[in-house]
Coordinates of C-alpha atoms and ligand atoms in Angstrom, one line a residue:
M1 CA -17.2 12.5 -18.6
A2 CA -15.0 15.8 -18.4
E3 CA -12.2 13.9 -19.7
T4 CA -11.0 13.7 -23.1
S5 CA -9.7 10.6 -24.7
N6 CA -5.9 12.1 -24.9
A7 CA -6.1 13.4 -21.4
R8 CA -3.2 11.8 -19.2
K9 CA -5.2 9.0 -17.4
R10 CA -5.5 9.5 -13.5
I11 CA -4.0 7.0 -10.8
L12 CA -4.6 7.1 -7.1
S13 CA -3.1 4.9 -4.4
G14 CA -2.4 5.0 -0.6
M15 CA -0.8 3.6 2.4
Q16 CA -1.5 3.4 6.0
P17 CA 0.5 5.2 8.6
T18 CA 0.4 2.0 10.6
G19 CA 2.7 1.6 13.7
T20 CA 5.6 4.0 13.5
G21 CA 4.6 4.4 9.8
A22 CA 7.9 3.1 8.5
L23 CA 7.0 1.1 5.3
H24 CA 8.8 -2.3 4.7
I25 CA 10.0 -4.0 1.7
G26 CA 6.7 -5.6 0.8
N27 CA 5.0 -2.1 0.4
L28 CA 8.0 -1.0 -1.4
E29 CA 8.3 -3.7 -4.0
G30 CA 4.5 -4.7 -4.0
A31 CA 3.2 -1.2 -4.9
L32 CA 5.7 1.8 -4.3
R33 CA 7.9 0.7 -7.3
N34 CA 5.1 1.0 -9.7
W35 CA 4.2 4.2 -8.3
V36 CA 7.5 5.9 -9.1
R37 CA 7.6 4.0 -12.4
M38 CA 4.2 5.4 -13.3
Q39 CA 4.5 9.0 -12.1
D40 CA 5.7 10.1 -15.5
E41 CA 3.2 8.3 -17.6
Y42 CA -0.1 9.2 -15.4
E43 CA -1.5 11.9 -13.4
M44 CA -0.7 10.2 -10.2
Y45 CA -1.8 10.9 -6.5
C46 CA 0.1 9.6 -3.6
C47 CA -2.4 9.3 -0.2
I48 CA -1.3 8.5 3.2
V49 CA -4.4 7.3 4.8
D50 CA -4.6 8.5 8.0
W51 CA -8.5 8.1 8.7
H52 CA -8.1 4.3 7.9
A53 CA -5.3 4.0 10.4
L54 CA -7.9 5.2 13.0
T55 CA -10.3 2.2 12.2
T56 CA -7.7 0.0 14.5
R57 CA -5.8 2.7 16.2
Y58 CA -8.3 5.0 17.7
T59 CA -6.8 5.1 21.1
E60 CA -3.4 6.1 19.3
S61 CA -4.7 9.2 17.3
G62 CA -2.0 11.5 18.6
E63 CA 0.9 9.5 17.1
I64 CA -0.6 9.1 13.6
W65 CA 0.7 12.5 12.3
E66 CA 4.3 11.5 13.2
A67 CA 3.6 7.9 11.5
C68 CA 2.2 10.1 8.1
L69 CA 5.6 11.9 8.0
Q70 CA 7.6 8.7 8.1
V71 CA 5.2 7.5 5.0
A72 CA 6.2 10.6 3.2
A73 CA 9.4 10.2 3.9
D74 CA 9.3 6.5 2.4
Y75 CA 7.5 7.7 -0.6
L76 CA 10.1 10.5 -1.7
A77 CA 13.0 8.3 -0.7
A78 CA 11.7 5.8 -3.2
G79 CA 11.7 8.2 -5.7
I80 CA 8.1 9.8 -5.8
D81 CA 8.7 13.5 -7.0
P82 CA 6.2 15.6 -5.1
K83 CA 6.2 18.2 -7.9
K84 CA 4.9 15.7 -10.5
A85 CA 2.8 13.7 -8.0
P86 CA 1.1 15.2 -5.0
V87 CA 1.8 13.5 -1.7
F88 CA -0.8 14.3 0.9
V89 CA -2.5 13.3 3.9
Q90 CA -6.3 11.9 3.4
S91 CA -7.6 13.8 6.5
Q92 CA -6.2 17.3 5.2
V93 CA -8.5 17.0 2.0
K94 CA -12.3 16.8 3.8
E95 CA -13.7 15.8 0.4
H96 CA -12.8 12.4 1.5
A97 CA -15.0 12.3 4.3
E98 CA -17.9 13.8 2.4
L99 CA -17.7 11.3 -0.6
H100 CA -17.4 8.4 2.1
L101 CA -20.6 9.6 3.8
L102 CA -22.4 9.7 0.5
L103 CA -21.1 6.3 -0.8
S104 CA -21.9 4.7 2.6
M105 CA -25.8 5.5 2.0
I106 CA -25.7 3.2 -1.3
T107 CA -23.3 0.6 -0.1
P108 CA -25.2 -2.7 1.4
L109 CA -24.1 -3.9 4.3
G110 CA -23.7 -7.4 3.1
W111 CA -21.0 -6.4 0.7
L112 CA -18.9 -5.3 3.5
E113 CA -19.4 -7.9 5.9
R114 CA -18.0 -10.6 3.2
I115 CA -14.6 -8.6 2.9
P116 CA -12.2 -10.7 4.1
S117 CA -10.0 -8.2 5.6
F118 CA -13.0 -7.4 7.7
K119 CA -13.6 -10.7 8.9
E120 CA -9.8 -11.1 9.8
K121 CA -9.3 -7.9 11.7
R122 CA -12.6 -8.9 13.6
D123 CA -11.1 -12.2 14.5
I124 CA -7.7 -10.6 15.6
M125 CA -9.5 -8.3 17.8
V126 CA -11.5 -10.9 19.2
E127 CA -8.6 -13.1 19.7
K128 CA -7.0 -10.2 21.7
G129 CA -9.7 -10.3 23.9
E130 CA -10.5 -6.7 22.9
G131 CA -14.4 -7.6 22.8
D132 CA -17.1 -6.3 20.4
E133 CA -16.6 -2.5 21.4
S134 CA -13.3 -2.5 19.4
I135 CA -15.0 -3.3 16.5
S136 CA -16.6 -0.1 15.2
Y137 CA -18.8 1.1 12.4
G138 CA -15.6 2.9 11.0
L139 CA -13.7 -0.4 10.8
M140 CA -16.9 -2.2 8.9
G141 CA -17.0 0.9 6.7
Y142 CA -13.2 0.9 5.6
P143 CA -13.6 -0.5 2.1
C144 CA -16.3 2.3 1.6
L145 CA -13.7 5.0 2.7
Q146 CA -11.0 3.3 0.3
A147 CA -13.3 3.6 -2.6
A148 CA -14.1 6.9 -1.8
D149 CA -10.6 7.8 -1.7
I150 CA -10.1 6.1 -5.4
L151 CA -13.5 7.5 -6.9
L152 CA -12.8 10.9 -5.5
Y153 CA -9.9 11.2 -8.1
R154 CA -11.9 9.4 -10.7
A155 CA -9.0 7.3 -10.9
H156 CA -8.6 4.6 -13.7
A157 CA -6.1 2.5 -12.1
V158 CA -4.8 2.0 -8.8
P159 CA -1.5 0.3 -8.3
V160 CA -1.4 -2.1 -5.2
G161 CA -0.4 -5.4 -4.2
K162 CA -2.3 -8.6 -4.2
D163 CA -4.0 -8.2 -0.7
Q164 CA -5.9 -5.3 -1.9
A165 CA -7.6 -7.0 -4.7
A166 CA -10.7 -7.3 -2.8
H167 CA -10.9 -3.9 -1.7
L168 CA -10.6 -2.7 -5.5
E169 CA -13.2 -5.1 -6.4
I170 CA -15.7 -3.5 -4.1
S171 CA -14.8 -0.1 -5.2
R172 CA -15.7 -1.0 -8.8
E173 CA -19.0 -2.6 -7.5
I174 CA -19.7 0.8 -5.7
A175 CA -18.9 3.0 -8.6
R176 CA -21.1 0.8 -10.8
R177 CA -23.8 1.3 -8.3
F178 CA -23.3 5.0 -8.0
N179 CA -23.4 5.2 -11.8
R180 CA -26.6 3.2 -12.3
L181 CA -28.4 5.2 -9.9
Y182 CA -27.3 8.8 -10.5
G183 CA -25.6 8.9 -14.0
D184 CA -22.1 8.4 -15.4
V185 CA -19.7 9.9 -12.8
F186 CA -17.2 7.5 -12.2
P187 CA -14.7 5.5 -14.3
E188 CA -14.3 1.8 -12.9
P189 CA -10.9 1.8 -11.2
Q190 CA -8.9 -1.2 -12.4
S191 CA -6.2 -2.6 -9.9
H192 CA -2.5 -2.7 -11.3
I193 CA -0.6 -5.4 -9.8
S194 CA 2.8 -6.6 -10.4
E195 CA 3.0 -10.2 -11.0
T196 CA 6.6 -11.1 -9.3
T197 CA 5.8 -9.0 -6.3
A198 CA 2.1 -9.4 -5.9
V199 CA 2.9 -11.0 -2.4
V200 CA 6.1 -10.3 -0.9
P201 CA 6.9 -13.0 2.0
G202 CA 7.8 -12.2 5.0
L203 CA 10.9 -13.6 7.3
D204 CA 8.7 -16.3 8.5
G205 CA 7.1 -17.1 5.0
R206 CA 3.8 -15.5 5.5
K207 CA 2.8 -12.3 3.6
M208 CA 5.2 -9.4 4.9
S209 CA 3.3 -7.4 7.2
K210 CA 3.7 -5.0 10.1
S211 CA 1.1 -7.0 12.1
Y212 CA 3.1 -10.3 12.0
G213 CA 6.7 -9.0 12.9
N214 CA 8.1 -10.3 10.2
A215 CA 9.1 -7.3 8.0
I216 CA 12.3 -5.8 6.7
Y217 CA 12.1 -2.0 6.8
M218 CA 13.1 0.5 4.5
A219 CA 14.7 2.3 7.2
D220 CA 16.4 -0.9 8.9
S221 CA 20.2 -0.3 9.3
A222 CA 22.4 -2.8 7.2
D223 CA 23.1 -4.8 10.5
E224 CA 19.3 -5.0 11.2
V225 CA 18.8 -6.4 7.7
K226 CA 21.6 -8.8 8.2
Q227 CA 20.2 -10.0 11.3
K228 CA 16.7 -10.5 10.1
V229 CA 17.7 -12.1 6.8
M230 CA 20.2 -14.9 8.7
N231 CA 17.2 -15.9 10.9
A232 CA 14.9 -16.0 8.0
F233 CA 13.2 -19.4 7.2
T234 CA 14.4 -21.4 4.3
T235 CA 13.4 -25.0 3.0
P236 CA 12.7 -26.8 6.4
T237 CA 13.9 -30.3 4.9
K238 CA 17.3 -28.7 3.8
L239 CA 19.5 -29.3 6.7
R240 CA 22.8 -30.0 4.9
K241 CA 24.4 -28.0 1.9
S242 CA 23.8 -31.3 -0.1
D243 CA 20.2 -31.6 0.5
P244 CA 18.0 -30.2 -2.2
G245 CA 16.0 -26.9 -1.4
I246 CA 12.8 -25.9 -2.8
P247 CA 13.3 -22.2 -3.9
E248 CA 9.5 -21.8 -4.8
S249 CA 8.8 -21.9 -1.0
C250 CA 12.1 -20.7 0.6
V251 CA 11.8 -17.0 1.5
V252 CA 15.4 -16.1 1.0
C253 CA 15.2 -17.6 -2.6
Q254 CA 11.8 -15.6 -3.3
L255 CA 13.5 -12.4 -1.9
R256 CA 16.4 -12.9 -4.0
R257 CA 14.3 -13.2 -7.2
V258 CA 12.8 -9.8 -6.5
Y259 CA 16.0 -8.1 -5.8
D260 CA 18.2 -9.9 -8.4
P261 CA 16.0 -10.6 -11.6
E262 CA 19.0 -10.9 -13.6
G263 CA 20.7 -13.5 -11.6
Y264 CA 18.6 -15.2 -9.3
L265 CA 17.9 -18.3 -11.6
T266 CA 21.7 -19.8 -11.0
S267 CA 21.3 -19.6 -7.4
W268 CA 18.0 -21.3 -7.5
D269 CA 19.5 -24.1 -9.8
E270 CA 22.1 -24.7 -7.3
D271 CA 20.0 -24.5 -4.1
R272 CA 17.6 -27.2 -6.0
A273 CA 20.8 -29.3 -6.9
G274 CA 22.2 -29.4 -3.4
E275 CA 25.0 -27.4 -4.7
R276 CA 24.9 -24.5 -2.1
G277 CA 23.8 -23.9 1.6
C278 CA 21.3 -21.5 3.0
V279 CA 24.2 -19.5 4.8
Q280 CA 25.6 -18.8 1.6
S281 CA 22.2 -17.9 0.0
K282 CA 21.8 -15.8 3.1
R283 CA 24.9 -13.8 2.9
E284 CA 24.6 -13.0 -0.7
L285 CA 21.1 -11.8 -0.1
V286 CA 22.0 -9.5 2.5
D287 CA 24.7 -7.8 0.2
I288 CA 22.0 -7.6 -2.5
L289 CA 19.5 -6.1 -0.1
N290 CA 21.8 -3.8 1.4
A291 CA 23.1 -2.7 -1.9
A292 CA 19.4 -1.9 -2.9
L293 CA 18.3 -0.2 0.1
E294 CA 21.5 2.0 1.0
P295 CA 20.5 4.9 -1.2
I296 CA 17.0 4.9 -0.1
R297 CA 17.9 4.8 3.7
L298 CA 20.4 7.8 3.0
K299 CA 17.7 9.6 1.1
R300 CA 15.0 9.2 4.1
Q301 CA 17.3 10.6 6.8
E302 CA 18.0 13.5 4.5
I303 CA 14.2 14.0 4.1
L304 CA 13.3 13.6 7.8
A305 CA 16.1 16.0 8.8
D306 CA 14.0 19.0 7.4
R307 CA 10.5 18.3 9.0
A308 CA 9.2 21.7 7.8
E309 CA 10.2 21.2 4.4
L310 CA 8.2 17.8 4.4
E311 CA 5.2 19.5 6.2
R312 CA 5.4 22.2 3.4
I313 CA 5.3 19.3 0.7
L314 CA 2.3 17.6 2.4
A315 CA 0.3 20.9 2.3
D316 CA 1.2 21.5 -1.3
G317 CA 0.0 18.2 -2.2
A318 CA -3.2 18.4 -0.3
D319 CA -4.0 21.9 -1.9
R320 CA -3.3 19.9 -5.2
A321 CA -5.2 16.9 -4.6
R322 CA -8.2 19.3 -2.9
E323 CA -8.8 21.0 -6.6
T324 CA -9.3 17.4 -8.1
A325 CA -11.5 16.2 -5.2
E326 CA -13.5 19.6 -5.4
N327 CA -14.3 19.1 -8.9
T328 CA -15.2 15.6 -8.4
M329 CA -17.6 16.7 -5.7
R330 CA -19.4 19.2 -8.0
L331 CA -20.3 16.3 -10.3
V332 CA -21.3 14.0 -7.7
R333 CA -23.5 16.7 -5.5
S334 CA -25.2 17.6 -9.1
A335 CA -25.7 14.0 -10.0
M336 CA -27.5 13.3 -6.8
G337 CA -29.4 16.6 -6.8
F338 CA -27.9 18.5 -3.9
K339 CA -26.9 22.3 -4.3
Ligands
LIG401 P1 -1.4 -1.0 3.5 O1 -1.3 0.0 3.8 O2 -1.7 -2.3 3.9 O3 -0.4 -1.4 2.2 C1 0.2 -0.4 1.3 C2 0.4 -1.2 -0.1 O4 1.4 -2.2 0.2 C3 0.8 -3.5 -0.4 N1 1.6 -4.4 0.2 C4 2.2 -5.6 -0.1 N2 2.5 -5.9 -1.7 C5 3.1 -7.1 -1.6 N3 3.6 -7.9 -0.8 C6 3.2 -7.4 0.8 N4 3.7 -8.5 1.4 C7 2.6 -6.3 0.9 N5 2.1 -5.7 2.0 C8 1.5 -4.7 1.6 C9 -0.4 -3.3 -0.4 O5 -1.2 -4.1 -1.4 C10 -0.6 -1.8 -0.6 O6 -0.9 -1.7 -1.8 N6 -6.2 -0.4 2.3 C11 -4.9 -0.1 2.1 C12 -4.6 1.3 1.9 C13 -5.9 2.0 1.2 C14 -5.5 2.4 -0.2 C15 -6.6 3.4 -0.6 C16 -4.9 1.7 -1.4 C17 -6.5 3.0 1.5 N7 -7.1 3.8 0.6 C18 -6.9 3.6 -2.1 C19 -5.2 2.2 -2.6 C20 -6.1 3.1 -3.0 C21 -3.9 -0.9 2.8 O7 -4.4 -1.1 4.0 O8 -2.8 -0.9 2.2

């Protein structure tokens, strides 16, 4: 392999420009904070995976570019430095498509069929009455495209939330299969998941997700954050202040743990002992969240005020990503016997 042992290890990660593109605090705490921490130590690539968004949004393809800009603004506002870590859009580096095609030839259908996220998406689309025609070949190949994203940079580690574990597992399986068939080209990418933020809960107690409508967004105003938190689920059996709470399953307590790692234990003890009410916990969480999100909000507004500069950053990111991607593709083509 080309890398020497003292070369900086490489990491890649990506997020989908779903909906308007704005990221939520599950994306932020589950993955993006780790990217920011890792960008100095590793050679890091920050992808915005617009082709993945197309697997379910093919009727809205015209809206995806604007959503990509929103994701880019959130990456930068959270502290990604594009000079250190290229920020780029997947569709601007065509090598993702070439590697996806080649990997699709060696990926057994059975592996894709048993991926839980495929089954989930298929069930949601059937439930919505969208019918069989909305379940495309591309949707089924989603994990294969994700494997291509990762392997194209010969990444050693991939910082993600826990919901991506199955996708990482299949990426490793595809890497192993390629290496067995054609020779050692790819390192096996390891997932990098933070324990306390592996699954950030949404306001209704399920995983925070755009599609559940239970998310707090990085771009939400202080008032929006307040309204959302004041309506969040707490312990259902805690009706009065003196009733004992169960912080382990209370959304407000869980978010407090993420945003107040030093102080949350006292509030949890009081909650359990029936010494504090949920309204007090909610009010305190609103202040803690808004204090943490305010600088990010201001920065993202500043960034979005200069679209031309943002597009320049993405074009530069794509150029740098492409260089690495081209090197990998030369190794891949040669291993497979293509010119
Ligand atoms: P996506 O866009 O759904 O989510 C982006 C990242 O945010 C994490 N995440 C969460 N973490 C904790 N708690 C939550 N509630 C929560 N919600 C989301 C996700 O785990 C992820 O790290 N398939 C990927 C996109 C992708 C990708 C890749 C990721 C495409 N190619 C290559 C890594 C490497 C996805 O849909 O993530």
